[in-house]
Coordinates of C-alpha atoms in Angstrom, one line a residue:
M103 CA 14.6 21.5 70.5
R104 CA 11.7 22.0 68.2
G105 CA 10.1 25.4 68.3
G106 CA 7.5 27.3 66.3
A107 CA 4.6 24.9 66.8
G108 CA 2.2 27.3 68.3
G109 CA -0.2 26.3 71.0
A110 CA -3.9 27.3 71.5
N111 CA -5.5 28.5 74.7
L112 CA -8.7 26.5 74.3
L113 CA -9.9 23.8 76.7
A114 CA -10.6 21.5 73.7
L115 CA -6.9 21.6 72.7
R116 CA -5.5 21.1 76.2
S117 CA -4.0 17.7 75.2
H118 CA -2.4 19.3 72.2
N119 CA -0.8 22.0 74.4
T120 CA 0.3 19.5 76.9
A121 CA 2.0 17.6 74.1
L122 CA 3.9 20.7 73.0
V123 CA 5.1 21.2 76.6
L124 CA 6.1 17.6 77.0
D125 CA 8.0 17.6 73.7
L126 CA 10.0 20.7 74.8
L127 CA 10.7 19.2 78.2
R128 CA 12.0 16.0 76.5
G129 CA 14.2 18.0 74.1
A130 CA 15.7 20.1 76.9
G131 CA 17.2 17.0 78.5
A132 CA 18.6 16.9 82.0
E133 CA 19.4 20.6 81.9
G134 CA 15.7 21.5 81.8
I135 CA 13.8 24.5 80.6
S136 CA 12.0 27.3 82.4
R137 CA 8.3 28.1 82.2
L138 CA 9.1 31.4 80.5
E139 CA 11.0 29.6 77.8
L140 CA 8.1 27.1 77.4
A141 CA 5.7 30.0 77.0
E142 CA 7.9 31.6 74.4
R143 CA 8.5 28.5 72.4
T144 CA 4.9 27.2 72.4
G145 CA 3.1 30.6 72.1
L146 CA 1.0 29.7 75.2
T147 CA 0.4 32.3 77.9
P148 CA 2.6 32.0 81.1
Q149 CA -0.6 31.2 83.0
A150 CA -1.4 28.3 80.7
V151 CA 2.1 26.9 80.9
S152 CA 2.0 27.1 84.7
K153 CA -1.2 25.1 84.8
I154 CA 0.1 22.5 82.4
T155 CA 3.4 22.1 84.2
A156 CA 1.7 21.9 87.6
R157 CA -0.4 19.0 86.3
L158 CA 2.7 17.3 84.9
R159 CA 4.5 17.6 88.2
E160 CA 1.5 16.4 90.1
R161 CA 1.4 13.3 87.9
G162 CA 5.1 12.6 88.2
L163 CA 5.9 13.4 84.6
A164 CA 8.0 16.5 85.3
A165 CA 10.4 17.6 88.0
E166 CA 12.5 20.5 89.0
A167 CA 16.0 20.5 87.4
G168 CA 17.4 23.4 89.4
R169 CA 17.5 27.1 89.0
R170 CA 18.9 29.3 86.3
A171 CA 20.0 32.9 86.6
S172 CA 17.7 35.5 85.0
T173 CA 18.2 39.0 83.6
G174 CA 16.3 40.4 86.5
G175 CA 14.6 39.3 89.7
K176 CA 14.9 35.9 91.3
P177 CA 16.4 32.9 89.5
R178 CA 14.1 30.9 87.3
T179 CA 13.1 27.3 88.2
V180 CA 13.8 25.0 85.3
L181 CA 11.8 21.8 84.8
R182 CA 12.7 18.5 83.1
L183 CA 10.9 15.4 81.9
V184 CA 11.0 12.3 84.2
P185 CA 11.8 9.6 81.7
G186 CA 10.9 6.7 84.0
A187 CA 7.3 8.0 84.5
G188 CA 6.2 6.1 81.4
H189 CA 7.3 3.2 79.2
A190 CA 6.3 1.4 76.0
I191 CA 7.1 -1.9 74.5
G192 CA 8.0 -2.1 70.8
V193 CA 8.0 -5.4 69.0
H194 CA 9.5 -6.1 65.6
L195 CA 7.9 -9.3 64.1
D196 CA 10.2 -10.3 61.3
R197 CA 9.7 -13.4 59.2
D198 CA 12.2 -15.4 61.2
E199 CA 12.7 -13.6 64.5
L200 CA 11.1 -11.4 67.2
R201 CA 12.8 -8.5 68.7
A202 CA 11.2 -6.5 71.6
V203 CA 12.5 -3.4 73.4
L204 CA 11.2 -1.6 76.4
V205 CA 11.8 2.2 76.2
D206 CA 11.2 5.1 78.6
L207 CA 9.6 8.4 77.7
D208 CA 12.9 9.7 76.4
G209 CA 13.1 6.8 74.0
A210 CA 16.0 5.2 75.8
V211 CA 16.0 1.4 75.7
V212 CA 15.9 -0.1 79.2
G213 CA 15.4 -3.7 78.3
E214 CA 15.5 -6.0 75.2
R215 CA 14.7 -9.5 74.1
R216 CA 15.4 -11.3 70.8
V217 CA 14.1 -14.8 70.0
P218 CA 13.8 -17.0 66.9
L219 CA 10.3 -16.9 65.4
D220 CA 8.6 -18.5 62.3
L221 CA 6.0 -16.0 61.1
G222 CA 4.3 -18.9 59.3
A223 CA 3.9 -21.0 62.5
G224 CA 0.3 -20.0 62.9
A225 CA -1.6 -17.2 64.7
D226 CA -1.8 -18.8 68.1
A227 CA 2.0 -19.6 68.2
V228 CA 3.0 -16.1 67.0
V229 CA 0.6 -14.2 69.3
E230 CA 1.6 -16.2 72.3
A231 CA 5.3 -15.7 71.5
V232 CA 4.7 -11.9 71.4
A233 CA 2.6 -12.0 74.6
G234 CA 5.1 -14.2 76.4
T235 CA 8.1 -12.0 75.5
A236 CA 6.2 -8.9 76.5
R237 CA 5.3 -10.5 79.9
E238 CA 8.8 -11.5 80.5
L239 CA 10.3 -8.1 79.5
T240 CA 7.8 -6.3 81.7
A241 CA 8.2 -8.6 84.7
A242 CA 12.0 -8.2 84.6
T243 CA 11.9 -4.5 84.7
L244 CA 8.6 -2.8 85.6
C245 CA 6.5 -5.1 87.9
P246 CA 6.5 -4.4 91.7
P247 CA 8.8 -6.7 93.7
D248 CA 5.8 -8.1 95.7
G249 CA 3.8 -8.9 92.6
S250 CA 0.9 -6.6 93.7
V251 CA -1.0 -4.4 91.4
A252 CA 0.6 -1.0 91.4
A253 CA -0.9 2.4 90.8
A254 CA -1.8 3.0 87.1
S255 CA 0.5 5.0 84.9
P256 CA -0.1 8.7 84.9
L257 CA -0.6 8.4 81.1
R258 CA -2.8 5.2 81.0
P259 CA -6.6 5.6 81.1
P260 CA -7.7 4.6 84.6
D261 CA -10.8 2.8 83.4
G262 CA -8.9 0.5 81.0
S263 CA -11.2 1.4 78.2
L264 CA -8.6 1.0 75.6
A265 CA -7.8 -2.5 76.5
A266 CA -10.6 -4.3 78.3
V267 CA -9.9 -7.9 79.1
S268 CA -12.9 -10.2 78.4
T269 CA -11.6 -13.8 78.3
P270 CA -9.3 -15.9 80.5
R271 CA -5.6 -15.8 79.7
P272 CA -3.8 -18.9 78.6
P273 CA -1.0 -20.1 80.8
D274 CA 2.4 -18.7 80.1
G275 CA 4.4 -20.7 77.6
P276 CA 8.1 -21.4 77.9
V277 CA 10.3 -18.4 77.8
A278 CA 12.8 -18.1 75.0
A279 CA 16.4 -17.0 75.2
V280 CA 17.1 -13.5 76.4
S281 CA 19.0 -11.0 74.4
T282 CA 20.1 -7.4 74.9
P283 CA 21.4 -4.6 72.7
R284 CA 24.2 -5.7 70.4
P285 CA 25.8 -4.6 67.1
P286 CA 23.9 -5.8 64.0
D287 CA 26.4 -8.5 63.3
G288 CA 27.5 -9.3 66.8
P289 CA 26.6 -12.1 69.2
V290 CA 23.6 -12.0 71.5
A291 CA 24.7 -10.6 74.9
A292 CA 23.4 -11.6 78.3
A293 CA 23.6 -8.4 80.2
S294 CA 21.0 -5.7 80.5
T295 CA 21.3 -2.2 79.1
P296 CA 22.0 0.6 81.6
R297 CA 18.9 2.1 83.2
P298 CA 18.4 5.9 83.4
P299 CA 18.7 7.4 86.8
D300 CA 15.1 8.5 86.9
S301 CA 13.7 5.1 86.2
P302 CA 12.0 3.4 89.2
L303 CA 12.9 0.0 87.9
P304 CA 13.8 -2.8 90.4
A305 CA 17.4 -4.2 90.3
A306 CA 16.4 -7.8 89.7
P307 CA 13.8 -9.7 87.7
T308 CA 10.4 -10.1 89.5
P309 CA 7.5 -12.5 89.1
R310 CA 5.2 -12.2 86.1
P311 CA 1.7 -10.6 86.6
P312 CA -0.3 -13.5 88.0
D313 CA -3.2 -13.2 85.5
G314 CA -1.1 -13.1 82.4
T315 CA -1.8 -9.4 81.6
L316 CA 0.5 -6.5 81.9
A317 CA -1.9 -4.4 84.1
A318 CA 0.5 -4.7 87.1
A319 CA 3.2 -2.7 85.4
P320 CA 2.7 0.7 86.9
T321 CA 4.1 2.8 84.0
L322 CA 3.5 0.7 80.9
L323 CA 1.5 2.6 78.3
G324 CA 1.1 -0.3 75.9
L325 CA 2.6 -2.3 73.1
G326 CA 3.5 -1.4 69.5
V327 CA 3.9 -4.2 67.0
A328 CA 5.6 -3.7 63.6
L329 CA 5.7 -6.4 60.9
P330 CA 5.7 -6.8 57.1
G331 CA 2.6 -5.7 55.3
P332 CA 0.1 -5.3 53.9
L333 CA -2.1 -4.6 56.8
D334 CA -4.7 -2.1 58.2
H335 CA -3.0 0.1 60.7
V336 CA -6.3 1.8 61.9
R337 CA -8.1 -1.5 62.7
G338 CA -5.0 -3.5 63.6
V339 CA -5.9 -6.2 61.1
L340 CA -3.5 -8.1 58.9
H341 CA -4.0 -8.6 55.1
R342 CA -2.1 -11.1 52.9
V343 CA 1.3 -10.5 54.5
T344 CA 3.9 -11.0 51.8
G345 CA 4.9 -14.7 51.8
F346 CA 2.3 -15.5 54.5
P347 CA -1.2 -15.2 52.9
E348 CA -2.7 -17.2 55.7
W349 CA -2.6 -14.1 58.0
D350 CA -5.3 -12.4 55.8
G351 CA -8.0 -10.9 58.0
F352 CA -6.4 -11.8 61.4
P353 CA -7.2 -9.1 64.1
L354 CA -3.7 -9.0 65.6
R355 CA -4.3 -5.9 67.7
D356 CA -7.5 -7.3 69.4
A357 CA -5.8 -10.7 70.0
L358 CA -2.9 -9.1 71.8
E359 CA -5.1 -6.6 73.8
E360 CA -7.2 -9.5 74.9
R361 CA -4.2 -11.4 76.2
L362 CA -2.2 -8.5 77.7
G363 CA -4.8 -6.0 78.9
V364 CA -3.0 -2.9 77.6
P365 CA -3.4 -0.8 74.5
V366 CA -1.8 -2.3 71.3
V367 CA -1.0 -0.5 68.0
V368 CA -0.1 -2.4 64.9
D369 CA 1.7 -1.0 61.9
K370 CA 4.0 -2.0 59.0
D371 CA 7.7 -2.4 60.0
T372 CA 8.8 0.3 57.6
N373 CA 6.3 2.8 58.9
A374 CA 7.3 2.1 62.5
A375 CA 11.0 2.7 61.6
A376 CA 10.1 5.9 59.8
L377 CA 8.1 7.1 62.8
G378 CA 11.0 6.3 65.1
L379 CA 13.3 8.5 63.0
T380 CA 10.7 11.3 62.8
A381 CA 9.9 11.2 66.5
G382 CA 13.6 11.3 67.5
G383 CA 13.6 15.1 67.6
D384 CA 17.1 16.4 67.2
R385 CA 18.3 12.8 66.9
G386 CA 16.3 12.2 63.7
P387 CA 17.0 13.4 60.1
A388 CA 17.2 17.2 59.7
T389 CA 14.6 17.1 56.9
A390 CA 10.8 16.9 56.7
S391 CA 10.7 14.6 53.7
F392 CA 12.6 11.3 53.4
A393 CA 12.3 7.7 52.5
Y394 CA 13.5 4.9 54.7
L395 CA 14.3 1.7 52.7
H396 CA 14.4 -1.5 54.7
L397 CA 16.2 -4.5 53.1
G398 CA 16.2 -7.5 55.3
T399 CA 14.1 -10.7 54.8
G400 CA 12.0 -8.5 52.5
L401 CA 12.1 -5.0 51.1
G402 CA 9.8 -2.1 51.9
A403 CA 9.7 1.7 52.4
G404 CA 8.6 4.1 55.1
L405 CA 7.7 7.5 53.7
V406 CA 7.8 10.7 55.6
I407 CA 6.3 13.6 53.8
G408 CA 6.1 17.1 55.3
G409 CA 7.3 15.7 58.7
A410 CA 4.6 13.0 59.0
V411 CA 4.6 9.3 58.2
H412 CA 2.6 8.8 55.0
R413 CA 0.6 5.6 55.3
G414 CA -2.2 6.3 52.8
A415 CA -5.9 5.8 53.3
R416 CA -5.5 2.0 53.5
T417 CA -2.0 1.7 55.0
G418 CA -1.0 0.8 51.4
A419 CA 1.8 3.4 50.9
G420 CA 5.4 2.2 51.0
E421 CA 4.9 -1.2 49.2
F422 CA 8.2 -0.2 47.6
G423 CA 9.5 -3.7 47.1
H424 CA 6.7 -4.7 44.8
Q425 CA 7.3 -2.2 42.0
V426 CA 7.7 -4.3 38.9
I427 CA 10.8 -3.2 37.1
Q428 CA 11.3 -6.3 34.9
L429 CA 8.3 -7.5 33.0
D430 CA 8.1 -11.3 33.0
G431 CA 11.0 -11.3 35.5
P432 CA 11.5 -13.9 38.3
P433 CA 8.5 -14.7 40.5
C434 CA 8.0 -12.8 43.7
T435 CA 6.4 -14.1 46.9
C436 CA 3.6 -11.4 46.4
G437 CA 2.5 -13.3 43.3
A438 CA 3.8 -10.9 40.7
R439 CA 6.9 -11.2 38.6
G440 CA 10.0 -8.9 38.3
C441 CA 9.5 -7.0 41.6
I442 CA 12.4 -5.1 43.0
E443 CA 12.3 -7.3 46.1
A444 CA 12.6 -10.5 44.1
L445 CA 15.5 -9.1 42.0
C446 CA 17.3 -7.6 44.9
L447 CA 17.0 -10.6 47.2
A448 CA 18.0 -12.9 44.3
A449 CA 21.2 -10.8 43.9
V450 CA 21.9 -11.0 47.6
G451 CA 21.5 -14.7 47.5
R452 CA 24.1 -15.0 44.7
G453 CA 26.5 -12.8 46.8
D454 CA 26.3 -10.1 44.1
L455 CA 25.9 -7.1 46.4
A456 CA 26.8 -4.6 43.7
E457 CA 23.8 -5.8 41.6
A458 CA 21.5 -5.8 44.7
A459 CA 22.5 -2.2 45.4
R460 CA 22.0 -1.2 41.8
V461 CA 18.5 -2.7 41.8
L462 CA 17.7 -1.0 45.1
G463 CA 19.1 2.3 43.6
A464 CA 16.8 2.0 40.6
G465 CA 13.8 1.8 42.9
A466 CA 15.1 4.7 45.0
A467 CA 15.5 6.8 41.9
N468 CA 11.9 6.1 40.9
L469 CA 10.8 7.1 44.4
A470 CA 12.9 10.3 44.3
G471 CA 11.3 11.2 40.9
L472 CA 7.8 10.5 42.1
L473 CA 7.9 12.3 45.5
D474 CA 10.9 14.7 45.3
I475 CA 12.2 13.6 48.6
D476 CA 15.3 15.2 50.3
L477 CA 17.0 12.1 51.7
V478 CA 17.2 8.3 51.3
L479 CA 17.9 6.3 54.5
L480 CA 18.9 2.6 54.3
G481 CA 18.3 0.0 57.0
G482 CA 17.6 -3.7 57.6
R483 CA 19.9 -6.6 58.4
T484 CA 21.0 -7.1 54.8
V485 CA 22.1 -3.5 54.5
A486 CA 23.7 -3.7 58.0
A487 CA 25.9 -6.6 56.8
A488 CA 27.5 -4.4 54.0
P489 CA 26.5 -0.8 54.6
G490 CA 29.3 0.7 52.4
A491 CA 28.3 -1.3 49.4
F492 CA 24.7 -0.3 49.6
V493 CA 25.3 3.4 50.2
E494 CA 27.8 3.5 47.4
G495 CA 25.7 1.5 44.9
V496 CA 22.4 3.3 45.6
G497 CA 24.1 6.6 45.7
A498 CA 25.7 5.9 42.2
V499 CA 22.3 5.4 40.7
L500 CA 20.9 8.6 42.2
D501 CA 24.0 10.5 41.1
A502 CA 23.4 9.3 37.5
R503 CA 19.8 10.4 37.7
A504 CA 20.8 13.9 38.9
R505 CA 23.3 14.3 36.1
R506 CA 20.7 13.4 33.5
E507 CA 18.2 15.9 34.9
G508 CA 20.6 18.7 35.6
G509 CA 19.8 21.4 38.0
R510 CA 21.8 22.9 40.9
E511 CA 20.6 20.8 43.8
G512 CA 22.6 17.6 43.0
A513 CA 21.7 14.1 43.8
V514 CA 19.4 13.0 46.7
P515 CA 21.9 12.0 49.5
V516 CA 21.9 8.4 50.7
R517 CA 22.8 7.4 54.3
I518 CA 22.5 4.6 56.8
A519 CA 19.6 5.1 59.1
P520 CA 20.4 5.5 62.8
G521 CA 19.1 2.9 65.2
G522 CA 20.8 -0.2 63.8
A523 CA 19.2 -3.6 64.2
R524 CA 16.6 -2.5 66.7
G525 CA 15.4 0.6 64.7
V526 CA 12.1 -1.1 63.8
A527 CA 11.4 -2.2 67.4
E528 CA 12.2 1.2 68.8
G529 CA 9.9 2.7 66.2
A530 CA 7.2 0.3 67.2
A531 CA 7.4 1.7 70.8
Q532 CA 7.0 5.2 69.3
L533 CA 3.6 4.1 68.1
L534 CA 2.6 4.6 71.7
L535 CA 4.9 7.4 72.7
A536 CA 5.0 9.8 69.7
P537 CA 1.4 11.0 70.1
L538 CA 2.2 12.1 73.7
F539 CA 4.8 14.5 72.3
G540 CA 2.8 15.7 69.3
R541 CA 5.2 13.8 67.1
G542 CA 2.8 11.7 65.1
D543 CA -0.4 9.8 65.2
G544 CA 0.7 6.4 66.4
G545 CA -2.7 5.0 66.9

């Protein structure tokens, strides 16, 4: 569990203090944590912790996990997070497919869909594909059996101010094939993932919300969408997405909020994956500064500096694949020539994985030299198809760099990122969840 992030006994910072407590409850797992331990770890007074935990229990976010012997006096009551009290949908929009996951407050995946998608099919088609998949995933897991509108989530603003619906919803389109968690190279399965015991999910799929929104889902906090950049994370507006310049200026966040009636956060795929790794608590990397390099249908980087995702003032950080390393090299879909992405994907297309890994390693070495990062994590479907080749090849370039520079620290280590094929989608869900636990500014 994370400790040492001190709280503040000020009314203005009550949400910050609540996030500290929620994060410790989540980290404690099913065994729970006592109020005294919460006070010690957060630096809050016992009285402040008691008030916060009372509110959390009243709203269904925390529950008793039993009692624990104390050094003196009566046994201490321990509390735990109720994972099923809140959910978020994470969507990974790739150039040729859509993957969506529904996760609970603990980050556990309780439902998943994966469907083919052409990112160049036009805004209407892509937005409706996202909306339709989100509706189906929500209806199959979170909507009340009778189709009625349930009580609002304890974490969702009751006035709907974050996602006001102003126009009629289009009728639902056809539902694409259903997929569930699978190995990166395995077939699409038909069964659902196990649900945590605390989750109040019905056992069978239920009707979609009648008005096309997701407002009937009692615990849904919203939707996170991750896709290739460049884009404006703050405004939720796309720029000239690499290979798809027709998206320039499209307000993806507003379009989805209008259709679905819940908050939506948009970010680059690599940033979402990096946030997912950072927000994973003890399950994430044991370092505050790392680079996540994603090689799939394109190439990009998510940068975590000092424990926070570094997006830059214009969400421009991490355009790693468009470093030019060969002047007058082969053309890239971004319009330049000799980009790492173009060289790397060309090598993959020829079946020369050793060369692809060497090119990726050259970019990673540049990044290590610029930012002095502690770790390089590799992900994406191309890496997943041959993880050993990429770890070895990228590592060899970083080793050579370390030998040239000398010093006692050695080379920056290279590993495969946890999360597998759905790491970006899970990270997209964290765009909604991470701020609740003080783990990052998702919105």
